[in-house]
Amino acid sequence: MINPDQRAAAFIPSAPPVVMDDVYTPDQIDGLLDAVRAGPPRRLLTAELFSSAEELMIATSGSVAEGVTLDQFLDPMFRGDLGQHGVSFHPGADAVLYNEKLLNWARRYRKTDYVCARQLHFNVASPMKCQDPGHYDSPSFRGLSHTNTPIWLLSVMANSRLFEEYKSKLVAVVTWFWRTSDQGGFTYWPDGADKAPQRIAAPLWNRGIVAENESMFHRGESIGTPDQWGVPGLTFDSVFEGDPDSASGWRMRSGDTVIGRFATEELRWLFHWTALTFTDYQDFKRHVDHLDDLTHERVIDTLLRDLRGQGIGIATPSDPLHDEEFKMTLLRNYAIGSPKIYPPEAPVYRAAA
């Protein structure tokens, strides 16, 4: 049986990541901020993606510790979409989502001519500690992605490595804007989680990386210094939005109570552009014509056969996506390890039970 650390060590991208400077033009940066401001209030990343501490921990550390709750991961990082499935949600995002330079970077990275813009989202945070020991991004498979499948199941599918032939060939260009301090960089493990990491140190402004983040452990580092961490009054219902009292300002709000106001440069911004690539025309047709898509039923049947083949007795659930006992059985049996080596100047702060 493969152990969690062996699984983590196998997460190596198909090509080395490439660091890029001056990713966007000033007009494109203004357009991105306009698109964020025009959108709805944005929720915390933790609240947006996870419904329990177990789901979050399996996606970030590969194990589930007893007694840990989501409250211990309450940090001021918010997330929002600016485009999905090749559709831009605001004119300000058009020049980035359909950016010819980024498309060509994706082509070179995957060594293919077949590429399309897929998604654009952002994360934004005020100074906060990093409790993430390193994670890989939620993968997509033919027929299944975060739009129709729980994150926990996508993680299990990736950890099991039973569905590699169905895995979407994505390329990300992740770009940061943060120059207020030298605390707030990016750590990544391109040679596997058991090897030494590489690092993009802060301050960084309009600096990005071209990478396959679904197959590489990585993490954002702590932002700012401990005396700056946290926002009093932050809850899982807090939101981030443009400040109506400032044409260029931003605010965090819990209900009707404003808990923080910020200038653009007081926040660390991350813009995450994703392209979907195809090996050739046949691969493209297989994907867009849904010739061999996965379904939830196929995935569950495959996982059940694999577990039973390992001698693990498990009943077939009647509602597998909502059966907590079944979910926890999968999470435990397909747990993945986390990196063991961290930059001394960027430690990880682990949530305590």
Coordinates of C-alpha atoms in Angstrom, one line a residue:
M1 CA 0.0 0.0 0.0
I2 CA 1.3 3.5 -0.9
N3 CA 1.8 5.6 2.2
P4 CA 0.9 9.4 2.3
D5 CA 4.4 10.6 2.0
Q6 CA 5.0 8.5 -1.1
R7 CA 1.9 10.0 -2.7
A8 CA 3.1 13.5 -1.9
A9 CA 6.5 12.8 -3.4
A10 CA 4.9 11.7 -6.7
F11 CA 3.4 15.2 -7.3
I12 CA 5.8 16.6 -9.8
P13 CA 4.8 18.9 -12.7
S14 CA 5.3 17.8 -16.3
A15 CA 7.7 20.7 -16.8
P16 CA 9.7 23.0 -14.5
P17 CA 7.8 26.2 -13.5
V18 CA 8.9 29.4 -15.1
V19 CA 9.1 32.7 -13.2
M20 CA 8.0 35.8 -15.2
D21 CA 8.3 39.5 -14.5
D22 CA 6.0 42.3 -15.7
V23 CA 3.2 39.9 -16.4
Y24 CA 0.5 42.6 -17.0
T25 CA 0.5 46.1 -18.4
P26 CA -0.7 49.0 -16.2
D27 CA -4.0 49.2 -18.1
Q28 CA -4.6 45.4 -17.5
I29 CA -3.9 45.8 -13.8
D30 CA -6.4 48.7 -13.6
G31 CA -8.9 46.5 -15.5
L32 CA -8.5 43.7 -13.0
L33 CA -9.1 46.0 -10.0
D34 CA -12.1 47.5 -11.8
A35 CA -13.5 44.0 -12.3
V36 CA -13.0 43.1 -8.6
R37 CA -14.7 46.4 -7.6
A38 CA -17.7 45.9 -9.9
G39 CA -18.3 42.3 -8.6
P40 CA -20.3 41.2 -5.6
P41 CA -19.0 41.1 -2.1
R42 CA -16.4 38.3 -1.9
R43 CA -16.4 35.6 0.8
L44 CA -13.4 34.2 2.7
L45 CA -11.5 31.6 0.7
T46 CA -12.0 29.1 3.5
A47 CA -15.7 29.6 3.5
E48 CA -15.9 29.5 -0.3
L49 CA -14.2 26.2 -0.8
F50 CA -14.6 24.1 2.4
S51 CA -17.5 23.0 4.5
S52 CA -15.5 21.4 7.3
A53 CA -12.0 21.3 8.9
E54 CA -11.7 17.8 7.6
E55 CA -12.1 18.9 4.0
L56 CA -9.7 21.7 4.4
M57 CA -7.0 19.6 6.1
I58 CA -7.2 16.8 3.6
A59 CA -6.7 19.4 0.8
T60 CA -3.7 21.1 2.5
S61 CA -1.9 18.7 4.8
G62 CA -3.3 15.3 3.8
S63 CA -4.3 14.2 7.2
V64 CA -7.2 14.8 9.6
A65 CA -6.3 15.8 13.1
E66 CA -8.8 15.3 15.9
G67 CA -10.4 18.4 17.5
V68 CA -9.4 20.8 14.8
T69 CA -12.2 23.1 13.6
L70 CA -12.6 25.6 10.8
D71 CA -12.4 28.4 13.4
Q72 CA -8.7 27.7 13.7
F73 CA -8.3 28.6 10.0
L74 CA -10.1 32.0 10.2
D75 CA -7.7 34.3 8.3
P76 CA -8.5 37.4 6.2
M77 CA -8.0 35.9 2.7
F78 CA -10.9 36.3 0.3
R79 CA -11.6 34.8 -3.1
G80 CA -13.6 35.7 -6.2
D81 CA -14.1 34.6 -9.8
L82 CA -13.6 37.0 -12.7
G83 CA -14.2 34.4 -15.4
Q84 CA -15.1 30.7 -15.8
H85 CA -15.2 28.3 -18.7
G86 CA -13.7 30.9 -21.0
V87 CA -16.4 33.5 -20.2
S88 CA -15.3 36.8 -18.8
F89 CA -17.5 38.3 -16.0
H90 CA -16.5 41.9 -16.6
P91 CA -15.0 44.0 -19.5
G92 CA -12.1 44.8 -17.2
A93 CA -11.1 41.2 -17.2
D94 CA -11.2 40.7 -20.9
A95 CA -7.6 41.8 -21.7
V96 CA -6.3 39.3 -19.1
L97 CA -8.6 36.3 -19.7
Y98 CA -8.0 36.4 -23.5
N99 CA -4.4 37.5 -23.2
E100 CA -2.3 36.4 -26.2
K101 CA 1.0 36.5 -24.2
L102 CA -0.4 34.2 -21.5
L103 CA -1.9 31.8 -24.1
N104 CA 1.5 31.5 -25.8
W105 CA 3.2 30.9 -22.4
A106 CA 0.8 28.0 -21.9
R107 CA 1.5 26.6 -25.4
R108 CA 5.3 26.6 -24.7
Y109 CA 4.9 25.1 -21.3
R110 CA 2.8 22.2 -22.6
K111 CA 4.4 22.0 -26.0
T112 CA 1.1 22.1 -27.9
D113 CA -0.8 24.4 -30.2
Y114 CA -4.1 23.5 -28.7
V115 CA -5.0 25.9 -25.8
C116 CA -8.0 27.9 -24.6
A117 CA -8.4 30.4 -21.7
R118 CA -10.4 28.7 -19.0
Q119 CA -10.6 30.6 -15.7
L120 CA -9.6 33.8 -14.0
H121 CA -9.9 34.3 -10.2
F122 CA -8.2 36.3 -7.5
N123 CA -7.3 36.0 -3.8
V124 CA -6.7 39.0 -1.7
A125 CA -5.5 39.2 1.9
S126 CA -4.4 41.6 4.6
P127 CA -1.4 40.6 6.8
M128 CA -2.0 37.0 8.1
K129 CA -0.1 34.0 9.2
C130 CA 0.4 31.0 6.9
Q131 CA -1.1 27.8 8.3
D132 CA -0.9 26.0 4.9
P133 CA 2.0 23.4 5.0
G134 CA 1.7 23.2 1.2
H135 CA -1.0 22.0 -1.1
Y136 CA -1.8 21.4 -4.8
D137 CA -4.6 23.1 -6.6
S138 CA -7.9 21.3 -7.0
P139 CA -7.6 19.3 -10.3
S140 CA -10.2 18.9 -13.0
F141 CA -10.9 15.7 -14.9
R142 CA -12.9 15.1 -18.1
G143 CA -16.5 15.5 -17.0
L144 CA -15.7 16.5 -13.4
S145 CA -14.4 19.8 -11.9
H146 CA -15.0 22.0 -8.9
T147 CA -18.2 23.3 -10.6
N148 CA -20.0 19.9 -10.3
T149 CA -17.9 17.9 -7.8
P150 CA -17.0 18.5 -4.1
I151 CA -13.4 19.5 -3.6
W152 CA -12.8 16.6 -1.2
L153 CA -13.7 14.1 -3.9
L154 CA -11.4 15.8 -6.5
S155 CA -8.6 15.6 -3.9
V156 CA -9.3 11.9 -3.3
M157 CA -9.2 11.3 -7.0
A158 CA -5.9 13.1 -7.4
N159 CA -4.3 11.4 -4.4
S160 CA -5.4 7.9 -5.6
R161 CA -3.7 8.5 -9.0
L162 CA -6.4 6.1 -10.4
F163 CA -7.7 8.8 -12.8
E164 CA -4.6 10.2 -14.4
E165 CA -5.6 9.5 -18.0
Y166 CA -8.7 11.7 -17.4
K167 CA -6.9 14.6 -15.8
S168 CA -7.3 17.9 -17.5
K169 CA -4.0 19.4 -18.8
L170 CA -4.1 22.8 -17.2
V171 CA -1.5 25.6 -17.1
A172 CA -1.7 28.4 -14.6
V173 CA -0.1 31.9 -14.6
V174 CA -0.2 33.1 -11.0
T175 CA 0.7 36.7 -10.5
W176 CA 1.3 38.6 -7.2
F177 CA 1.1 42.2 -6.2
W178 CA 2.6 42.9 -2.7
R179 CA 5.5 45.3 -2.0
T180 CA 4.6 46.6 1.5
S181 CA 7.1 44.2 3.2
D182 CA 9.5 41.4 2.6
Q183 CA 7.1 38.9 4.3
G184 CA 4.6 37.4 1.9
G185 CA 6.3 35.4 -0.8
F186 CA 5.6 32.0 -2.4
T187 CA 7.1 28.6 -1.7
Y188 CA 6.9 25.7 -4.2
W189 CA 8.2 22.1 -4.4
P190 CA 8.8 21.4 -8.2
D191 CA 10.8 18.3 -7.5
G192 CA 8.3 16.6 -5.1
A193 CA 7.2 17.2 -1.6
D194 CA 10.1 15.2 -0.2
K195 CA 12.7 17.5 -1.8
A196 CA 13.9 21.0 -1.0
P197 CA 11.6 23.8 -2.1
Q198 CA 12.2 26.8 -4.3
R199 CA 10.9 30.3 -3.3
I200 CA 9.8 33.6 -4.8
A201 CA 10.6 36.1 -2.1
A202 CA 8.6 39.3 -1.3
P203 CA 8.4 42.1 -2.1
L204 CA 6.9 41.2 -5.5
W205 CA 4.9 43.3 -7.8
N206 CA 3.5 42.1 -11.1
R207 CA 5.7 39.0 -10.8
G208 CA 4.3 35.6 -11.8
I209 CA 4.9 31.9 -12.3
V210 CA 3.9 29.6 -15.2
A211 CA 3.2 26.3 -13.6
E212 CA 1.1 23.2 -13.3
N213 CA -0.2 23.8 -9.8
E214 CA -2.5 20.7 -9.8
S215 CA 0.7 18.6 -9.8
M216 CA 3.0 20.6 -7.6
F217 CA 2.9 21.4 -3.9
H218 CA 3.0 25.1 -3.2
R219 CA 1.8 27.8 -0.7
G220 CA 1.6 31.5 0.0
E221 CA 3.8 32.5 2.9
S222 CA 2.8 34.5 5.9
I223 CA 2.1 38.1 5.0
G224 CA 3.5 40.9 7.1
T225 CA 4.7 40.5 10.7
P226 CA 2.9 38.9 13.7
D227 CA 1.9 42.3 15.1
Q228 CA 0.0 43.0 11.9
W229 CA -1.8 39.7 11.6
G230 CA -5.5 39.4 11.8
V231 CA -8.6 41.6 11.5
P232 CA -10.6 42.0 14.7
G233 CA -14.3 41.1 14.1
L234 CA -13.5 38.7 11.3
T235 CA -16.0 35.9 11.0
F236 CA -16.8 33.2 8.4
D237 CA -19.6 35.4 7.1
S238 CA -17.3 38.4 6.6
V239 CA -16.9 39.8 3.0
F240 CA -14.5 41.9 1.0
E241 CA -15.6 44.7 -1.3
G242 CA -14.8 48.1 -2.7
D243 CA -15.1 50.9 -0.2
P244 CA -18.1 53.1 -1.3
D245 CA -16.5 56.0 0.6
S246 CA -13.2 55.7 -1.4
A247 CA -12.8 55.5 -5.2
S248 CA -9.6 53.4 -4.8
G249 CA -10.1 51.9 -1.3
W250 CA -11.3 48.5 -0.1
R251 CA -13.1 47.3 3.0
M252 CA -13.9 44.1 5.0
R253 CA -17.3 43.9 6.5
S254 CA -19.1 41.6 9.0
G255 CA -22.8 42.2 8.5
D256 CA -23.3 45.9 8.6
T257 CA -20.1 46.5 10.6
V258 CA -17.0 47.6 8.7
I259 CA -14.0 45.8 10.3
G260 CA -11.2 47.1 8.2
R261 CA -10.4 49.6 5.4
F262 CA -7.4 49.2 3.1
A263 CA -5.5 50.9 0.3
T264 CA -4.7 48.6 -2.7
E265 CA -1.0 48.3 -1.6
E266 CA -1.9 47.3 1.9
L267 CA -3.3 44.0 0.6
R268 CA -1.5 41.1 -1.1
W269 CA -3.3 40.4 -4.4
L270 CA -3.0 37.2 -6.4
F271 CA -4.5 36.9 -9.8
H272 CA -4.7 33.3 -11.1
W273 CA -5.2 32.7 -14.8
T274 CA -5.8 29.2 -16.1
A275 CA -5.6 27.7 -19.5
L276 CA -6.9 24.3 -20.7
T277 CA -4.6 22.6 -23.1
F278 CA -4.9 19.5 -25.3
T279 CA -2.2 17.2 -26.7
D280 CA -3.6 17.3 -30.2
Y281 CA -6.9 17.6 -32.2
Q282 CA -8.1 14.1 -31.1
D283 CA -7.5 15.0 -27.5
F284 CA -9.4 18.2 -28.0
K285 CA -12.4 16.4 -29.6
R286 CA -12.4 13.8 -26.8
H287 CA -12.8 16.6 -24.3
V288 CA -15.3 18.9 -26.0
D289 CA -17.5 16.2 -27.4
H290 CA -17.5 14.3 -24.0
L291 CA -16.5 11.1 -25.7
D292 CA -15.0 9.5 -22.5
D293 CA -16.1 11.6 -19.5
L294 CA -15.9 10.5 -15.9
T295 CA -19.1 10.5 -13.9
H296 CA -19.6 10.4 -10.1
E297 CA -20.8 6.8 -10.5
R298 CA -17.7 5.7 -12.4
V299 CA -15.4 7.3 -9.9
I300 CA -17.1 5.8 -6.8
D301 CA -17.1 2.4 -8.4
T302 CA -13.4 2.6 -9.2
L303 CA -12.6 3.7 -5.7
L304 CA -14.7 1.0 -4.1
R305 CA -13.0 -1.7 -6.3
D306 CA -9.6 -0.3 -5.3
L307 CA -10.3 -0.3 -1.6
R308 CA -11.8 -3.7 -1.7
G309 CA -8.8 -5.0 -3.6
Q310 CA -6.6 -3.8 -0.7
G311 CA -8.7 -5.8 1.7
I312 CA -10.6 -2.9 3.1
G313 CA -14.2 -3.8 3.8
I314 CA -16.5 -0.9 2.7
A315 CA -20.2 -0.9 1.9
T316 CA -21.6 0.8 -1.2
P317 CA -23.2 4.0 0.0
S318 CA -26.7 5.1 -1.2
D319 CA -25.7 8.8 -1.4
P320 CA -21.9 8.8 -1.6
L321 CA -21.4 12.6 -2.1
H322 CA -23.3 13.3 1.2
D323 CA -22.4 10.2 3.3
E324 CA -20.0 11.5 6.0
E325 CA -18.8 8.1 7.1
F326 CA -18.0 7.1 3.5
K327 CA -16.3 10.5 2.8
M328 CA -14.1 10.1 5.9
T329 CA -13.2 6.5 4.9
L330 CA -12.0 7.8 1.5
L331 CA -10.1 10.7 3.0
R332 CA -8.2 8.5 5.5
N333 CA -7.4 5.8 3.0
Y334 CA -6.2 8.2 0.3
A335 CA -4.5 10.7 2.6
I336 CA -1.5 12.5 1.2
G337 CA 1.6 13.7 3.0
S338 CA 2.9 17.3 3.0
P339 CA 6.3 18.8 2.4
K340 CA 9.0 18.3 5.1
I341 CA 11.4 21.0 4.2
Y342 CA 10.6 24.8 4.5
P343 CA 12.7 27.9 3.9
P344 CA 14.0 29.0 7.3
E345 CA 12.8 32.6 6.6
A346 CA 9.2 31.3 5.9
P347 CA 8.1 28.8 8.5
V348 CA 4.6 27.2 8.5
Y349 CA 2.3 27.8 11.5
R350 CA 0.2 24.7 12.1
A351 CA -3.3 24.9 13.6
A352 CA -3.3 23.2 17.0
A353 CA -6.0 20.9 18.2

